[in-house]
Each structure stands twice: as structure tokens, then as C-alpha cells.
Amino acid sequence: MARLRMTRPSSCLLLIVLLLAACDSTVFHSYNPVAGSRWTATDTLCYSYAPSGAGGYREYDFRIGVRTTAAYGFKDLVMRLDGFMPGDSLPFLTDTIVCGIYDDDGWRRGTTAGLLYQVESGTGHFGPVKCDTLLFMLSHLMDNDTLCGVSDVGLKLMSAGD
């Protein structure tokens, strides 16, 4: 039977990777596609998060991620995020989010995988909230009714205060 022998450097690297994974506070991370990479002002992207575990009031941090193609021609992408609890007509959260697509020198920000560039917004915060399900609605607030080159948009929720 073959034995796996780990050297000291590889053991340390494995420990660091495990510690970093254990420190991740992400509780929800989902991307929704934009049909035809054309996001219109009337299109609203919806996300639903159902916390697991014991009830109670919780606080969250959030970020919005955007994947765009070279066809997206604006420096920034400005969006509105509304958060609802089921049955409520008024949101518990309304925030304006700006994702910087290009820097001040005209260089594209973010990482690329093939034809898509991915950027994230800064971190927002909400809570404490207590609910079985949280619903989020995301729409763009740009002057143009139709934004070409937006492939998909994601919502990332992180547990705050842990």
C-alpha cells in the first residue's frame, strides 16, 4: 500500500488553504444571467436567500458582482438593490451600488476569463433582520434604457459580526 508523504512546506500550504476556507463568511453567492447580454431598465434580477440554522436576528454584508463583455461602454454600472421579507410591501433595504468597470485612466478593472470581465462593488451592510427568507431585487439606474454587454450580475451575502 502506498503512503502519502507530506513535506513540511506542503503541510504548511495545506494548513493555510484550510484556514482561509474556514474563515470565509459567505452564506450566499449567486449570479443571474442577463438575456442576450442586454440589460433593459425594465428588467429586474431577483435573488432569494433562506438562512439555515437556528433563527434569530442576523446582520449581513453584501457585494454585487458584474460580468461584462467588451461591448459594455460605460465607466461604471450604477444599480439599485432592494431587499424584502415575504409579505412586506416596503423594503427593509434600499441601496445604490456602483461597480467601477474602467479606472480613471481608461483601463478595464477586474479579472477576465475568456471574453468576460468580472468586477465587484464595495461592501454594503444591512441588518439585523429576522426572517426565514430574504428576497432581493436588482435593477440598473443608468441613463440608457438598454445596456449592451452585461452578461450576468451576482449577489454575494456574507455573515457580519461573526
PDB file of C-alpha atoms in Angstrom:
ATOM      1  CA  MET A   1       0.000   0.000   0.000  1.00  0.00           C
ATOM      2  CA  ALA A   2       1.423   3.375  -0.983  1.00  0.00           C
ATOM      3  CA  ARG A   3       1.802   6.020   1.698  1.00  0.00           C
ATOM      4  CA  LEU A   4       1.283   9.681   1.124  1.00  0.00           C
ATOM      5  CA  ARG A   5       4.273  11.558   2.445  1.00  0.00           C
ATOM      6  CA  MET A   6       3.810  15.268   3.001  1.00  0.00           C
ATOM      7  CA  THR A   7       6.775  17.534   3.243  1.00  0.00           C
ATOM      8  CA  ARG A   8       6.826  20.413   5.701  1.00  0.00           C
ATOM      9  CA  PRO A   9       6.214  23.132   3.035  1.00  0.00           C
ATOM     10  CA  SER A  10       3.256  21.275   1.521  1.00  0.00           C
ATOM     11  CA  SER A  11       1.817  20.654   5.009  1.00  0.00           C
ATOM     12  CA  CYS A  12       2.031  24.363   5.792  1.00  0.00           C
ATOM     13  CA  LEU A  13       0.416  25.270   2.471  1.00  0.00           C
ATOM     14  CA  LEU A  14      -2.436  22.828   3.085  1.00  0.00           C
ATOM     15  CA  LEU A  15      -2.981  24.294   6.567  1.00  0.00           C
ATOM     16  CA  ILE A  16      -3.113  27.840   5.187  1.00  0.00           C
ATOM     17  CA  VAL A  17      -5.644  26.847   2.494  1.00  0.00           C
ATOM     18  CA  LEU A  18      -7.846  25.138   5.085  1.00  0.00           C
ATOM     19  CA  LEU A  19      -7.693  28.148   7.419  1.00  0.00           C
ATOM     20  CA  LEU A  20      -8.614  30.534   4.614  1.00  0.00           C
ATOM     21  CA  ALA A  21     -11.555  28.340   3.629  1.00  0.00           C
ATOM     22  CA  ALA A  22     -12.732  28.179   7.241  1.00  0.00           C
ATOM     23  CA  CYS A  23     -12.623  31.978   7.552  1.00  0.00           C
ATOM     24  CA  ASP A  24     -14.928  32.559   4.584  1.00  0.00           C
ATOM     25  CA  SER A  25     -18.139  34.145   5.833  1.00  0.00           C
ATOM     26  CA  THR A  26     -20.037  33.796   2.529  1.00  0.00           C
ATOM     27  CA  VAL A  27     -23.543  32.422   3.093  1.00  0.00           C
ATOM     28  CA  PHE A  28     -24.995  33.078  -0.383  1.00  0.00           C
ATOM     29  CA  HIS A  29     -23.400  33.748  -3.774  1.00  0.00           C
ATOM     30  CA  SER A  30     -25.441  33.539  -6.971  1.00  0.00           C
ATOM     31  CA  TYR A  31     -25.263  35.049 -10.457  1.00  0.00           C
ATOM     32  CA  ASN A  32     -28.289  35.630 -12.692  1.00  0.00           C
ATOM     33  CA  PRO A  33     -27.819  35.853 -16.459  1.00  0.00           C
ATOM     34  CA  VAL A  34     -28.920  38.886 -18.442  1.00  0.00           C
ATOM     35  CA  ALA A  35     -30.853  37.745 -21.515  1.00  0.00           C
ATOM     36  CA  GLY A  36     -28.851  38.365 -24.683  1.00  0.00           C
ATOM     37  CA  SER A  37     -26.313  40.459 -22.702  1.00  0.00           C
ATOM     38  CA  ARG A  38     -28.786  43.359 -22.985  1.00  0.00           C
ATOM     39  CA  TRP A  39     -29.998  44.631 -19.604  1.00  0.00           C
ATOM     40  CA  THR A  40     -33.011  46.893 -20.016  1.00  0.00           C
ATOM     41  CA  ALA A  41     -34.306  49.354 -17.440  1.00  0.00           C
ATOM     42  CA  THR A  42     -37.459  47.248 -17.011  1.00  0.00           C
ATOM     43  CA  ASP A  43     -35.541  44.016 -16.310  1.00  0.00           C
ATOM     44  CA  THR A  44     -35.207  43.212 -12.613  1.00  0.00           C
ATOM     45  CA  LEU A  45     -32.929  40.438 -11.422  1.00  0.00           C
ATOM     46  CA  CYS A  46     -34.279  38.526  -8.405  1.00  0.00           C
ATOM     47  CA  TYR A  47     -32.432  36.559  -5.730  1.00  0.00           C
ATOM     48  CA  SER A  48     -33.830  34.527  -2.831  1.00  0.00           C
ATOM     49  CA  TYR A  49     -31.869  33.527   0.273  1.00  0.00           C
ATOM     50  CA  ALA A  50     -33.142  31.228   3.012  1.00  0.00           C
ATOM     51  CA  PRO A  51     -30.832  31.263   6.053  1.00  0.00           C
ATOM     52  CA  SER A  52     -30.046  27.866   7.510  1.00  0.00           C
ATOM     53  CA  GLY A  53     -29.669  27.003  11.156  1.00  0.00           C
ATOM     54  CA  ALA A  54     -31.285  28.485  14.221  1.00  0.00           C
ATOM     55  CA  GLY A  55     -33.435  31.586  13.928  1.00  0.00           C
ATOM     56  CA  GLY A  56     -32.603  34.919  15.426  1.00  0.00           C
ATOM     57  CA  TYR A  57     -31.552  38.298  14.200  1.00  0.00           C
ATOM     58  CA  ARG A  58     -28.618  38.401  11.811  1.00  0.00           C
ATOM     59  CA  GLU A  59     -26.512  41.066  10.162  1.00  0.00           C
ATOM     60  CA  TYR A  60     -25.067  40.750   6.675  1.00  0.00           C
ATOM     61  CA  ASP A  61     -22.529  42.375   4.407  1.00  0.00           C
ATOM     62  CA  PHE A  62     -23.115  42.248   0.660  1.00  0.00           C
ATOM     63  CA  ARG A  63     -21.374  42.816  -2.653  1.00  0.00           C
ATOM     64  CA  ILE A  64     -22.631  42.936  -6.207  1.00  0.00           C
ATOM     65  CA  GLY A  65     -20.574  41.251  -8.906  1.00  0.00           C
ATOM     66  CA  VAL A  66     -20.870  42.089 -12.597  1.00  0.00           C
ATOM     67  CA  ARG A  67     -19.570  40.218 -15.638  1.00  0.00           C
ATOM     68  CA  THR A  68     -19.350  42.275 -18.817  1.00  0.00           C
ATOM     69  CA  THR A  69     -18.083  41.852 -22.345  1.00  0.00           C
ATOM     70  CA  ALA A  70     -16.068  44.355 -24.377  1.00  0.00           C
ATOM     71  CA  ALA A  71     -19.416  45.695 -25.695  1.00  0.00           C
ATOM     72  CA  TYR A  72     -20.082  47.432 -22.351  1.00  0.00           C
ATOM     73  CA  GLY A  73     -19.029  51.021 -22.988  1.00  0.00           C
ATOM     74  CA  PHE A  74     -19.565  52.890 -19.730  1.00  0.00           C
ATOM     75  CA  LYS A  75     -17.058  53.662 -16.978  1.00  0.00           C
ATOM     76  CA  ASP A  76     -19.381  52.480 -14.194  1.00  0.00           C
ATOM     77  CA  LEU A  77     -22.537  50.482 -13.694  1.00  0.00           C
ATOM     78  CA  VAL A  78     -24.992  52.022 -11.232  1.00  0.00           C
ATOM     79  CA  MET A  79     -27.628  49.721  -9.741  1.00  0.00           C
ATOM     80  CA  ARG A  80     -30.393  49.709  -7.154  1.00  0.00           C
ATOM     81  CA  LEU A  81     -30.726  46.860  -4.656  1.00  0.00           C
ATOM     82  CA  ASP A  82     -33.961  46.362  -2.716  1.00  0.00           C
ATOM     83  CA  GLY A  83     -34.355  43.730  -0.017  1.00  0.00           C
ATOM     84  CA  PHE A  84     -37.755  42.403   1.066  1.00  0.00           C
ATOM     85  CA  MET A  85     -39.140  39.998   3.600  1.00  0.00           C
ATOM     86  CA  PRO A  86     -42.006  37.838   2.306  1.00  0.00           C
ATOM     87  CA  GLY A  87     -45.354  39.563   2.729  1.00  0.00           C
ATOM     88  CA  ASP A  88     -43.869  43.045   3.203  1.00  0.00           C
ATOM     89  CA  SER A  89     -44.600  45.676   0.591  1.00  0.00           C
ATOM     90  CA  LEU A  90     -41.854  48.018   1.799  1.00  0.00           C
ATOM     91  CA  PRO A  91     -38.202  47.022   1.514  1.00  0.00           C
ATOM     92  CA  PHE A  92     -36.023  46.655   4.603  1.00  0.00           C
ATOM     93  CA  LEU A  93     -33.062  47.610   2.403  1.00  0.00           C
ATOM     94  CA  THR A  94     -32.704  50.083  -0.455  1.00  0.00           C
ATOM     95  CA  ASP A  95     -29.195  50.879  -1.617  1.00  0.00           C
ATOM     96  CA  THR A  96     -27.469  52.328  -4.665  1.00  0.00           C
ATOM     97  CA  ILE A  97     -24.444  50.332  -5.771  1.00  0.00           C
ATOM     98  CA  VAL A  98     -21.717  51.433  -8.164  1.00  0.00           C
ATOM     99  CA  CYS A  99     -19.429  48.927  -9.863  1.00  0.00           C
ATOM    100  CA  GLY A 100     -16.397  50.534 -11.471  1.00  0.00           C
ATOM    101  CA  ILE A 101     -15.840  48.917 -14.864  1.00  0.00           C
ATOM    102  CA  TYR A 102     -12.980  51.182 -16.020  1.00  0.00           C
ATOM    103  CA  ASP A 103     -10.462  53.112 -13.931  1.00  0.00           C
ATOM    104  CA  ASP A 104      -9.722  56.816 -14.389  1.00  0.00           C
ATOM    105  CA  ASP A 105      -7.009  56.025 -16.944  1.00  0.00           C
ATOM    106  CA  GLY A 106      -9.415  54.056 -19.148  1.00  0.00           C
ATOM    107  CA  TRP A 107      -8.145  50.585 -18.196  1.00  0.00           C
ATOM    108  CA  ARG A 108     -10.670  47.837 -17.600  1.00  0.00           C
ATOM    109  CA  ARG A 109     -10.907  46.688 -13.999  1.00  0.00           C
ATOM    110  CA  GLY A 110     -11.415  43.180 -12.726  1.00  0.00           C
ATOM    111  CA  THR A 111     -10.392  39.743 -13.805  1.00  0.00           C
ATOM    112  CA  THR A 112     -11.046  38.116 -17.139  1.00  0.00           C
ATOM    113  CA  ALA A 113     -11.876  34.599 -18.178  1.00  0.00           C
ATOM    114  CA  GLY A 114     -12.103  34.458 -21.923  1.00  0.00           C
ATOM    115  CA  LEU A 115     -14.430  37.181 -23.164  1.00  0.00           C
ATOM    116  CA  LEU A 116     -15.920  38.232 -19.793  1.00  0.00           C
ATOM    117  CA  TYR A 117     -14.536  40.746 -17.320  1.00  0.00           C
ATOM    118  CA  GLN A 118     -15.644  40.425 -13.693  1.00  0.00           C
ATOM    119  CA  VAL A 119     -15.708  43.199 -11.076  1.00  0.00           C
ATOM    120  CA  GLU A 120     -17.283  43.539  -7.640  1.00  0.00           C
ATOM    121  CA  SER A 121     -18.759  46.515  -5.861  1.00  0.00           C
ATOM    122  CA  GLY A 122     -17.606  47.713  -2.491  1.00  0.00           C
ATOM    123  CA  THR A 123     -19.139  46.105   0.573  1.00  0.00           C
ATOM    124  CA  GLY A 124     -22.546  47.190   1.859  1.00  0.00           C
ATOM    125  CA  HIS A 125     -24.210  46.249   5.148  1.00  0.00           C
ATOM    126  CA  PHE A 126     -27.723  45.597   6.427  1.00  0.00           C
ATOM    127  CA  GLY A 127     -29.409  44.140   9.458  1.00  0.00           C
ATOM    128  CA  PRO A 128     -30.222  42.994  11.906  1.00  0.00           C
ATOM    129  CA  VAL A 129     -33.066  41.118  10.199  1.00  0.00           C
ATOM    130  CA  LYS A 130     -35.015  38.056  11.245  1.00  0.00           C
ATOM    131  CA  CYS A 131     -36.751  36.053   8.572  1.00  0.00           C
ATOM    132  CA  ASP A 132     -36.944  32.623   7.021  1.00  0.00           C
ATOM    133  CA  THR A 133     -36.395  34.002   3.521  1.00  0.00           C
ATOM    134  CA  LEU A 134     -34.910  37.225   2.191  1.00  0.00           C
ATOM    135  CA  LEU A 135     -35.800  38.415  -1.314  1.00  0.00           C
ATOM    136  CA  PHE A 136     -33.603  40.820  -3.276  1.00  0.00           C
ATOM    137  CA  MET A 137     -34.389  42.748  -6.453  1.00  0.00           C
ATOM    138  CA  LEU A 138     -31.641  44.365  -8.521  1.00  0.00           C
ATOM    139  CA  SER A 139     -32.124  46.815 -11.389  1.00  0.00           C
ATOM    140  CA  HIS A 140     -29.854  49.280 -13.179  1.00  0.00           C
ATOM    141  CA  LEU A 141     -30.112  53.060 -12.783  1.00  0.00           C
ATOM    142  CA  MET A 142     -28.203  54.098 -15.900  1.00  0.00           C
ATOM    143  CA  ASP A 143     -29.462  56.821 -18.253  1.00  0.00           C
ATOM    144  CA  ASN A 144     -29.558  54.415 -21.211  1.00  0.00           C
ATOM    145  CA  ASP A 145     -32.611  52.165 -21.148  1.00  0.00           C
ATOM    146  CA  THR A 146     -30.655  49.222 -22.593  1.00  0.00           C
ATOM    147  CA  LEU A 147     -27.132  48.306 -21.520  1.00  0.00           C
ATOM    148  CA  CYS A 148     -25.280  46.120 -24.011  1.00  0.00           C
ATOM    149  CA  GLY A 149     -22.506  43.830 -22.840  1.00  0.00           C
ATOM    150  CA  VAL A 150     -23.783  42.914 -19.356  1.00  0.00           C
ATOM    151  CA  SER A 151     -23.572  39.122 -19.241  1.00  0.00           C
ATOM    152  CA  ASP A 152     -24.662  38.387 -15.674  1.00  0.00           C
ATOM    153  CA  VAL A 153     -24.940  40.017 -12.267  1.00  0.00           C
ATOM    154  CA  GLY A 154     -24.422  38.377  -8.905  1.00  0.00           C
ATOM    155  CA  LEU A 155     -25.288  38.929  -5.273  1.00  0.00           C
ATOM    156  CA  LYS A 156     -22.925  37.813  -2.527  1.00  0.00           C
ATOM    157  CA  LEU A 157     -24.060  37.785   1.119  1.00  0.00           C
ATOM    158  CA  MET A 158     -21.580  37.410   3.952  1.00  0.00           C
ATOM    159  CA  SER A 159     -22.390  36.894   7.609  1.00  0.00           C
ATOM    160  CA  ALA A 160     -21.381  40.047   9.501  1.00  0.00           C
ATOM    161  CA  GLY A 161     -20.236  40.223  13.087  1.00  0.00           C
ATOM    162  CA  ASP A 162     -19.123  36.603  13.429  1.00  0.00           C
TER     163      ASP A 162
END
